[in-house]
XYZ file of C-alpha atoms in Angstrom:
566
model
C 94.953 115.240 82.888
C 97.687 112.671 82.262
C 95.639 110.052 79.989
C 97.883 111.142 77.145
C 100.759 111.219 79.174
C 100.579 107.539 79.931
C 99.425 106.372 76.160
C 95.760 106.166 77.707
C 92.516 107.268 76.064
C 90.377 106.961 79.630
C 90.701 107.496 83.001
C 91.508 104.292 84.539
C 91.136 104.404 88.138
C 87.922 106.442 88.319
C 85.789 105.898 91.556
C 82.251 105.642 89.385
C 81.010 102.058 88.754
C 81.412 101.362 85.446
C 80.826 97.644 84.390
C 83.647 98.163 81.662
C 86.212 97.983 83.868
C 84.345 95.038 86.343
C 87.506 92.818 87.024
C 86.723 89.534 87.943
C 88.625 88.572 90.661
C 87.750 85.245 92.211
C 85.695 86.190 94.196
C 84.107 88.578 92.452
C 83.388 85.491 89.887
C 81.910 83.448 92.245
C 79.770 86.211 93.416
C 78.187 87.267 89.869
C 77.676 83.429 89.270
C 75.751 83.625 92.551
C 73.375 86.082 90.811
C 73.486 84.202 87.966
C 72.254 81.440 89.332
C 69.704 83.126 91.488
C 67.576 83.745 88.064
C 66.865 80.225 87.753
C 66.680 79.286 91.526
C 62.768 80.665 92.087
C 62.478 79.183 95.873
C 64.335 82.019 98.026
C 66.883 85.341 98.155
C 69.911 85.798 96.799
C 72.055 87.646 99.532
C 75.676 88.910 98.570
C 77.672 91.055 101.323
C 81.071 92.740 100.938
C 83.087 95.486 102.804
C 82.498 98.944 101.724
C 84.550 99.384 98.417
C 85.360 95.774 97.086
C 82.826 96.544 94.086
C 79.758 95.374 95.096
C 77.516 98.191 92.849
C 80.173 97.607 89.970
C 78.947 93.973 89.649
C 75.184 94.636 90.060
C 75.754 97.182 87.451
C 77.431 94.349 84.986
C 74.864 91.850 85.741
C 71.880 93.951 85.326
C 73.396 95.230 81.761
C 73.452 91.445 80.254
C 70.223 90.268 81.828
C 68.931 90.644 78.175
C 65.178 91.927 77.149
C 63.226 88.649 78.695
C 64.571 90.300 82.259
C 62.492 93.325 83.760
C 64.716 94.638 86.760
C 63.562 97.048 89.511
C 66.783 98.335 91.119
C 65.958 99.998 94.742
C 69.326 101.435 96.590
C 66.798 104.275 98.693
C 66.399 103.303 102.333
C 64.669 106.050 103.176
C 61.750 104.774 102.140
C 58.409 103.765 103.743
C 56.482 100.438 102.869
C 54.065 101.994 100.356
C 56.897 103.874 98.519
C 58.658 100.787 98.339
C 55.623 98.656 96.525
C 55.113 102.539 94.185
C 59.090 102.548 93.428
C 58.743 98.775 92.469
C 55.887 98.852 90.256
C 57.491 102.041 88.818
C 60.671 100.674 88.232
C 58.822 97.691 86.275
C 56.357 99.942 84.381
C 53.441 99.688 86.155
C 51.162 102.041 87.314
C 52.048 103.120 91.188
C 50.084 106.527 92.178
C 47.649 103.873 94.243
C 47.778 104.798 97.980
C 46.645 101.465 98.843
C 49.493 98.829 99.671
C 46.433 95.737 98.713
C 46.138 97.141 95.154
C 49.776 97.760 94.142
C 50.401 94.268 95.360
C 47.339 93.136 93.265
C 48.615 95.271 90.025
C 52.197 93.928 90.682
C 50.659 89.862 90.991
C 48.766 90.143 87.771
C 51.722 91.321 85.852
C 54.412 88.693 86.994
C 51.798 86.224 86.092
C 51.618 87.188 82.957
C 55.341 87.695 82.660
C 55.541 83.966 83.647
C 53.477 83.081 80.854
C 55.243 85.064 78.204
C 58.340 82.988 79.533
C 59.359 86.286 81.034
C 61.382 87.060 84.332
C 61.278 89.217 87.145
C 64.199 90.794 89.515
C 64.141 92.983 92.191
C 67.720 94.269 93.367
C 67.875 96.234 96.820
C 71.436 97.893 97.257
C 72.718 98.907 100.364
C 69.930 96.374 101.914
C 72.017 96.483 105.142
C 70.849 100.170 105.387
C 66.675 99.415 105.076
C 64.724 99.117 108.106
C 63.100 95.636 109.371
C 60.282 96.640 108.148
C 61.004 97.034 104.795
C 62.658 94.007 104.412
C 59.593 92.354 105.908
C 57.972 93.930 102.668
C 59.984 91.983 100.564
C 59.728 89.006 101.962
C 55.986 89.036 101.586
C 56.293 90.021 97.918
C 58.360 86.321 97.813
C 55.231 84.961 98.720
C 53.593 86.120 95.021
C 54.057 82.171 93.220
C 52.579 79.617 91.592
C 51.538 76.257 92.327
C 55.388 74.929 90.652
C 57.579 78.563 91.574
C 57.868 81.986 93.031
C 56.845 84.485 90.513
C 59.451 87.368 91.773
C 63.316 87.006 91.972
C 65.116 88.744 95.130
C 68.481 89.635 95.390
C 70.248 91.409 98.607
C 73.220 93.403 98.356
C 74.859 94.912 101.622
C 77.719 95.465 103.665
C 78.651 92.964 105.693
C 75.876 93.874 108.625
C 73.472 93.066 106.816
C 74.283 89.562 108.039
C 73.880 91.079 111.472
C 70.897 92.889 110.381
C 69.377 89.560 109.060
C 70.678 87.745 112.166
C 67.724 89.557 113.769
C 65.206 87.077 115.341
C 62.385 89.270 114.087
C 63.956 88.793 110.321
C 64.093 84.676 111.103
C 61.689 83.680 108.234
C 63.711 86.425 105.527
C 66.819 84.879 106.845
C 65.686 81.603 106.476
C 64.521 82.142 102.695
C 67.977 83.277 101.847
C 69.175 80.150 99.797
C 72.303 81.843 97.802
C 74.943 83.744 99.740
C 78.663 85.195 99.221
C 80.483 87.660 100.688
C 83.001 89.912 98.827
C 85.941 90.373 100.662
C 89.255 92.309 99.498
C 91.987 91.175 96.905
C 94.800 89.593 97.645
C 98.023 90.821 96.399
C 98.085 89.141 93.185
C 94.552 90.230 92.492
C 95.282 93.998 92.974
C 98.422 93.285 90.473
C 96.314 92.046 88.036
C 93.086 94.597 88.717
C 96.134 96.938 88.157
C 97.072 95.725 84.854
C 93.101 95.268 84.007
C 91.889 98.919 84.334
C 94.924 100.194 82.473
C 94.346 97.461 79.595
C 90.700 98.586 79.278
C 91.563 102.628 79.787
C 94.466 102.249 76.680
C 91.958 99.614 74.379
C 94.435 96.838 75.318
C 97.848 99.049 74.503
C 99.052 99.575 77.771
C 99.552 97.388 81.270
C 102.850 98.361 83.018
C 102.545 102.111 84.019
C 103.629 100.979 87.841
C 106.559 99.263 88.745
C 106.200 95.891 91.279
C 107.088 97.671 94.725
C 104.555 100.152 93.961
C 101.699 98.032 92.940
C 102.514 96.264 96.694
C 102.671 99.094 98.335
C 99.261 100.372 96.952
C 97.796 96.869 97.950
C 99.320 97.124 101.328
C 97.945 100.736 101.940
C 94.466 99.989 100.271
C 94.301 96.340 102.444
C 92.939 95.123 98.893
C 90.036 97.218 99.079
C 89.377 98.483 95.157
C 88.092 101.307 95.339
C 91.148 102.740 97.952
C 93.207 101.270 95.541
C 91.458 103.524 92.694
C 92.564 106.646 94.790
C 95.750 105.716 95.389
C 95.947 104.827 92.128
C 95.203 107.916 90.543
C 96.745 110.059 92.785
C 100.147 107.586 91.944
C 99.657 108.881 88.437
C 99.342 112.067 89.115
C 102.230 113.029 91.493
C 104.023 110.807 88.315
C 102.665 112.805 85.824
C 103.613 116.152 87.605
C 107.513 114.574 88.193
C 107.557 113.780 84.223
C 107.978 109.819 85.314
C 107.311 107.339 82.437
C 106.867 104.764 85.522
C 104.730 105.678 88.812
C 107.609 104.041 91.150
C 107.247 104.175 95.224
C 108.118 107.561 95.722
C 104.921 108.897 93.797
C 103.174 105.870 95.577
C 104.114 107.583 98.948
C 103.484 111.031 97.413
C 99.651 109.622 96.701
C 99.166 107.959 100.204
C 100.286 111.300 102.059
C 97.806 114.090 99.680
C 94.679 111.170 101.110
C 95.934 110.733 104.334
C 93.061 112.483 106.009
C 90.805 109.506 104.606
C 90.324 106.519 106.613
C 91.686 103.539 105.163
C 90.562 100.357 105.877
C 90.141 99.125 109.315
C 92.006 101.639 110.734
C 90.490 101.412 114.085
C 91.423 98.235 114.668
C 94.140 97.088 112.044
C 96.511 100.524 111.932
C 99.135 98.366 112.399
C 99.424 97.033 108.838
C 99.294 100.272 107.418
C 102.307 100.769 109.574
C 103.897 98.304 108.586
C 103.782 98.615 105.138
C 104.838 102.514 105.624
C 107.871 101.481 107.682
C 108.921 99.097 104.851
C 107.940 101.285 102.113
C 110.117 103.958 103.384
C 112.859 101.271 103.276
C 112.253 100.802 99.146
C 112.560 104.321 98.722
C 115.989 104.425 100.297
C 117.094 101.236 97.967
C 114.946 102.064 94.379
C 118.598 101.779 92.707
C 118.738 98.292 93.833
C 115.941 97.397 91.910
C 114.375 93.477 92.399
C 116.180 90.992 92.200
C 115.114 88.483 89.630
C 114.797 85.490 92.093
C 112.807 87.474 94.281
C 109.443 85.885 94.126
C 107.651 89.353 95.265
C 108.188 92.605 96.211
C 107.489 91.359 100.022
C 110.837 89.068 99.681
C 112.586 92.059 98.454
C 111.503 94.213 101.192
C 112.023 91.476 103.518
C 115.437 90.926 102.704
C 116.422 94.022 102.606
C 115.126 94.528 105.924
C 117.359 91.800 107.156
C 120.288 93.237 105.218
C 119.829 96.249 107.330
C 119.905 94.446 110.853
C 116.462 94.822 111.524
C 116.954 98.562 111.133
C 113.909 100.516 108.775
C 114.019 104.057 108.501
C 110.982 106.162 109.594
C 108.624 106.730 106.868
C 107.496 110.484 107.974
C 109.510 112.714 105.426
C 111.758 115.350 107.096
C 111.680 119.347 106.325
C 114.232 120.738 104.535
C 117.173 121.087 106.742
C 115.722 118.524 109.701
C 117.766 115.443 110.383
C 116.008 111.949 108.877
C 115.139 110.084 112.488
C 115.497 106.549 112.099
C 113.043 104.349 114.455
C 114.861 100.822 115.071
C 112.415 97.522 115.158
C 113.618 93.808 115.073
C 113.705 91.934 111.901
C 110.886 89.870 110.915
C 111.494 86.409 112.813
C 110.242 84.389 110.736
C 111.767 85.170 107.027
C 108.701 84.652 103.969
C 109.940 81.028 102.540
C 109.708 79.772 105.725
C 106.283 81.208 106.032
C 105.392 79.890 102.963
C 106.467 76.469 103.427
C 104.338 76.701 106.654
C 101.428 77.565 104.837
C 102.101 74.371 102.223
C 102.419 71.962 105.410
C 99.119 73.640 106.966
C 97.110 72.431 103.573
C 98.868 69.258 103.792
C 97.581 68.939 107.352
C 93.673 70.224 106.917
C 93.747 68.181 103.699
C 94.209 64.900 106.130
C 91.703 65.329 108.633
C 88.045 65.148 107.948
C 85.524 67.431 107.991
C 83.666 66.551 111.506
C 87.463 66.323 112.884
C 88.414 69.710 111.939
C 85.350 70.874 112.987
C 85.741 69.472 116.662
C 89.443 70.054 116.895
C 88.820 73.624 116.229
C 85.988 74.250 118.404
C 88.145 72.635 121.215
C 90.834 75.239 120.427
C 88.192 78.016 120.956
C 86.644 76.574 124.528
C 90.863 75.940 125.205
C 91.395 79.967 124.894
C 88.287 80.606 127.200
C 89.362 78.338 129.514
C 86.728 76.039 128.774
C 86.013 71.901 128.930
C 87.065 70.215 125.825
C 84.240 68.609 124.002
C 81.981 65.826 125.589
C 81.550 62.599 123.300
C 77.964 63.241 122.820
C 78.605 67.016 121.349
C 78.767 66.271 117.556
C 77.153 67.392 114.462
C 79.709 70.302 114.522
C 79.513 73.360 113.379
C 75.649 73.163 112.769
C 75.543 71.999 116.767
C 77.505 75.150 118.222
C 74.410 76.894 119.666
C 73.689 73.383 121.663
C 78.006 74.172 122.769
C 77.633 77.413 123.736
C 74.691 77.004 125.867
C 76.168 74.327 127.637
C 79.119 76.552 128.424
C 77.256 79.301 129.219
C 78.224 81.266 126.133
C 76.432 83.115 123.091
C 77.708 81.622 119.929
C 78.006 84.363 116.921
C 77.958 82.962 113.359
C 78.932 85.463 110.541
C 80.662 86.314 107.273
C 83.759 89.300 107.688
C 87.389 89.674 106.796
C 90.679 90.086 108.861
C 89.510 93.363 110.077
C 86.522 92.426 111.668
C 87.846 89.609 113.403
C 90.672 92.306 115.150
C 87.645 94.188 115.993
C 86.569 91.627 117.639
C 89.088 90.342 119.334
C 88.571 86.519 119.742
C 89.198 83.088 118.705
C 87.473 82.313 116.259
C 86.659 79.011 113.898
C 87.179 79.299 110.343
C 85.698 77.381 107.919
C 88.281 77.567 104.860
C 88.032 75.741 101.574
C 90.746 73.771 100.001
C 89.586 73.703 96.342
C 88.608 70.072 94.994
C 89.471 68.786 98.436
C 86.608 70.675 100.427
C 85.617 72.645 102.897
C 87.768 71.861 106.234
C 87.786 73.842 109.902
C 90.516 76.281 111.698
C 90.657 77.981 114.901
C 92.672 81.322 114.759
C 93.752 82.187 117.821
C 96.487 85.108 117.662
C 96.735 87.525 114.613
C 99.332 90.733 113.517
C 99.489 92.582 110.722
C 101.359 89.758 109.056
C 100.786 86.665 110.433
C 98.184 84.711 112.260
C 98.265 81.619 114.545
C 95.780 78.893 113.554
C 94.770 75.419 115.405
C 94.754 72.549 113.100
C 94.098 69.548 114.612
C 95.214 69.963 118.136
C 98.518 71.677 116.726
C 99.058 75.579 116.386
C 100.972 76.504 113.013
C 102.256 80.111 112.544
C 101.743 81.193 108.590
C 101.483 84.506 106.736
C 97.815 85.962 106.635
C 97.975 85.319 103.120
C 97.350 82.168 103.357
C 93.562 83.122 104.634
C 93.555 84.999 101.460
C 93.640 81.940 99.660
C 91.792 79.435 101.711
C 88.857 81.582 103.970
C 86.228 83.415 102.170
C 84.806 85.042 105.262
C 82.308 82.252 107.429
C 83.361 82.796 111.123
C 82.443 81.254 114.444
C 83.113 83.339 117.915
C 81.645 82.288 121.487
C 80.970 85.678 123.662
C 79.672 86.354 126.456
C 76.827 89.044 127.797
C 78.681 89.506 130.796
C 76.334 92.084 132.158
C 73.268 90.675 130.961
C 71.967 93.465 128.671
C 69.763 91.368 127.271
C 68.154 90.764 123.562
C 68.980 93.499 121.536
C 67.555 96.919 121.634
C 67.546 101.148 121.044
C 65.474 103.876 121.667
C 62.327 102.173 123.048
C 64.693 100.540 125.839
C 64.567 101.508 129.635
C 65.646 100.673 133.243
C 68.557 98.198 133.925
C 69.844 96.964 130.490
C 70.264 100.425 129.206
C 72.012 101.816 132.863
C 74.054 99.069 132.670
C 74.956 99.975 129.048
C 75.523 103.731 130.006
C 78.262 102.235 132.630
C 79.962 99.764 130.002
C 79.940 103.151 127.179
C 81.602 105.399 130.287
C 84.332 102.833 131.082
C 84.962 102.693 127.406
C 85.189 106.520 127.266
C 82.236 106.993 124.938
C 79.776 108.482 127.198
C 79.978 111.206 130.019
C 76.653 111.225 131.542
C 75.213 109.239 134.469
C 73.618 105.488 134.829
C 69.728 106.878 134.365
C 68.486 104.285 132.398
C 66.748 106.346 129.977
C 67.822 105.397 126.585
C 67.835 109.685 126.235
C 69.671 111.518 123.779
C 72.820 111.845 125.403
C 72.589 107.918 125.350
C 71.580 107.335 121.550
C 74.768 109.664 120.609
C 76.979 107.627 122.233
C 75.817 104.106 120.782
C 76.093 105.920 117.387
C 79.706 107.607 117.851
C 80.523 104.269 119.385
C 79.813 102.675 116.422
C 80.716 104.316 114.185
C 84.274 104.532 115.724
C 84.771 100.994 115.389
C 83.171 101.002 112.014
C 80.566 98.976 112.926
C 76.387 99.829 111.467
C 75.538 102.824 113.152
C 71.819 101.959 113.578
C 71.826 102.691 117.337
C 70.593 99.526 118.619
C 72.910 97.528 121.355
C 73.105 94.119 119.339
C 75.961 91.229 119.286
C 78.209 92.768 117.141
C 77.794 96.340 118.906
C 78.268 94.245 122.462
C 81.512 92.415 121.644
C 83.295 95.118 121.147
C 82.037 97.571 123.993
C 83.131 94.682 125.842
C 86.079 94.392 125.014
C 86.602 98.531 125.044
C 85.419 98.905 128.140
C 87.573 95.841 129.693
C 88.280 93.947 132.788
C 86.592 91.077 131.759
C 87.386 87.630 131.367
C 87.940 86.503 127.803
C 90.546 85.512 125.763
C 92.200 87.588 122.940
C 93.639 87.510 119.894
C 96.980 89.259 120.755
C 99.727 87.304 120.238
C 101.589 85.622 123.380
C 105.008 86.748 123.892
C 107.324 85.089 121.486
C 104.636 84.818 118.830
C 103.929 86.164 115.699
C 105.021 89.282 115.108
């Protein structure tokens, strides 16, 4: 509708996943060399997570189109499958015959072909999307298809592609020898700020053959990121919708206002961790209604970003931001009042600088202790005794000794608010390595992280740059529900998990025990609430949270003290 409008001969921000317009964010980079690399590493999985959105099919989709002819692919994305449909779709998918009922002979069929594959120098790959979706057994399938190898290699390449339970999924102790085969992993997380600029930039280059690039002006490419949290695909709709409302005003330039315009016509979609992280979104609102009352200002040149401008025009206001819900005709604009930032963005910034200065000087095994110490410090724990070392592969032994459960897994910023604990980082800082942090307070904007022994306040930015998602949290089962389980449970575990959904308002029935109905419902809308996998079984992830819903226990959190971050 407005391709012409804009100079463009393609839509640009469509939601389909088309490897033309695959922007390789960092990231995104590392994650396609992961693949990459998985076609000459024959000894386990590949296994690449990311949040829903952050373009996870749109680089399967590129790096199954320049495998090349020596590649044969079977691309499965169906979890409603059963075992034997999974060996027919495979052999189908690579040619083969597959009306066999009998699981021993497709297996057979599918053996004698990679061997001879193998021997014409030939490869094989099978891709499961949406992996965190397929049940255990399943994925017990597949792992006995990576037993089909040679005497030198493994005749069968695997690769893994999920949201980010499918670490939880594979955390599973009956999934222990899968897991344990997984020898390439990365998890997709959102763009930064910079990223979405350029992503911007990217999908307008490739939609005009290279013609056009600046259709949005700065503030409105931040507020997109800030509304979208970075996620690509939100950013797509917001995006388009941007161009629209543009298009409709006869704007050469989608500004703020048609930013705003966009956000409002998809308000009724949830955006990203909106459970648990509305507060951003408020915040961006707030300030974005601010740029709409100052567009004739424009930003200044030595501005370094639009959040500077906004910033400082916050402070030029006294702290004062007016509400971003638009009034009717005729109503009088209410203004809400809210303190100025504290802690103004250079000052942030330079924070963040002195942080890597910090990390960069301690070593690996001493950022690894002082952050675990900064965790047990929050729970109220004993420091570390001189015989617990070989951190952070020794946590379990920690944990135990404390009494805890210790949860290792890959997220973002919105799963650790959903969870709501300290938790150790492990960030990376380039040639210099991998180094540990504790975060123990987070906002929208900021976070609080432990750095040897010393809390530093810096922008969550700086986690954009430096974390790529491995976490660390100790929890505790505080009423003893036990290993994880669903439907087939019964008796205390599951009466004592009807109490903790009632006291978290999910569930209205009594303490039977019977893992009924009524029961299963709950789990699910529980779940699903808090955007967690809605597979109905009580597991780590599932418990944290209820726990901390349900409240009135003793554990730490990760809302700032008073004074902090704000």
């Amino acid at each position: 509708m407005y391709e012409r409008y804009f100079g463009l001969v393609d839509a640009p921000f469509r939601l389909t996943p088309d490897p033309r317009y695959l922007f390789l964010s960092r990231k995104h980079a590392e994650a396609l060399a992961h693949l990459r690399l998985g076609l000459n590493e024959s000894s386990g999985f590949v296994c690449i997570t990311g949040d829903v959105g952050t373009g996870k099919t749109t680089l399967l989709r590129a790096f199954l189109a320049d495998l090349g002819p020596v590649v044969a692919t079977a691309y499965i994305f169906n979890p409603a499958l059963s075992t034997l449909e999974l060996l027919q779709r495979i052999n189908q998918e690579l040619g083969l015959t597959s009306s066999s009922t009998s699981q021993m002979e497709l297996v057979d069929t599918l053996n004698a072909h990679l061997v001879a594959q193998r021997k014409a120098g030939h490869l094989s790959v099978v891709v499961v999307d949406e992996a965190q979706a397929f049940s255990m057994d399943l994925l017990e399938q597949l792992r006995h298809l990576s037993n089909l190898e040679t005497a030198t290699e493994k005749l069968l390449r695997l690769v893994l592609v999920g949201q980010p339970q499918l670490r939880t999924v594979l955390g599973n102790p009956d999934l222990a020898q899968l897991n344990q085969r997984i020898t390439l992993r990365w998890h997709l997380g959102p763009l930064a700020y910079h990223e979405t600029r350029a992503y911007v930039r990217h999908r307008l280059a490739v939609a005009s053959r290279g013609k056009v690039t600046q259709v949005f002006s700065r503030p409105s490419v931040f507020l997109i990121h800030r509304f979208a949290g970075g996620v690509p695909r939100l950013v797509n709709m917001i995006a388009h919708r941007a161009m629209l409302a543009a298009f409709v005003g006869r704007h050469r330039r989608v500004g703020v206002r048609s930013v705003l315009r966009a956000y409002r016509e998809i308000g009724a979609v949830p955006l990203p961790g909106a459970a648990a992280r509305g507060r951003r979104v408020a915040w961006a609102t707030a300030t974005a209604a601010v740029a709409v009352g100052l567009l004739t200002i424009g930003v200044p040149r030595d501005m370094r970003s639009p959040r500077d401008w906004l910033e400082a025009t916050l402070a030029a206001r006294d702290g004062r931001h007016a509400a971003a819900t638009p009034a009717a005709p005729g109503e009088p604009v209410a203004a809400s009042v809210a303190p100025a930032p504290r802690v103004p963005s250079l000052e942030l910034e330079a924070a963040s600088a002195e942080l890597q200065r910090r990390l960069a000087a301690l070593t690996v095994e001493d950022s690894a202790r002082t952050a675990t110490d900064a965790v047990l410090t929050a729970w109220h724990q004993r420091s570390l005794s001189f015989d617990e070392t070989g951190l952070p592969a020794d946590l379990d032994r920690v944990a135990r000794r404390r009494s805890f459960d210790h949860l290792n897994f890959t997220g973002n910023l919105n799963m650790l608010g959903l969870l709501d604990l300290p938790a150790m980082l492990e960030v990376r800082l380039g040639a210099g390595g991998t180094r540990f942090v504790a975060l123990t307070a987070l906002d929208d904007r900021r976070v609080i992280l432990n750095v040897g022994g010393t809390p530093a306040t810096v922008d969550a930015s700086f986690l954009d740059r430096v974390w790529f998602g491995e976490a660390h949290v100790f929890w505790r089962d505080f009423d003893g529900l036990g290993p994880p389980f669903g439907h087939e449970a019964q008796g205390a575990s599951v009466a004592r998990l009807q109490t903790l959904l009632r006291r978290a308002g999910a569930y209205h029935g009594a303490a039977t025990g019977e893992y009924d109905a009524a029961t299963a419902d709950a789990v699910l809308g529980f779940q699903r609430s808090r955007l967690l996998a809605a597979d109905g079984r009580v597991g780590r992830l599932t418990r944290i949270v209820l726990y901390a819903a349900a409240g009135g226990y003793p554990q730490p959190t990760l809302a700032p003290a008073p004074g902090g971050p704000s």
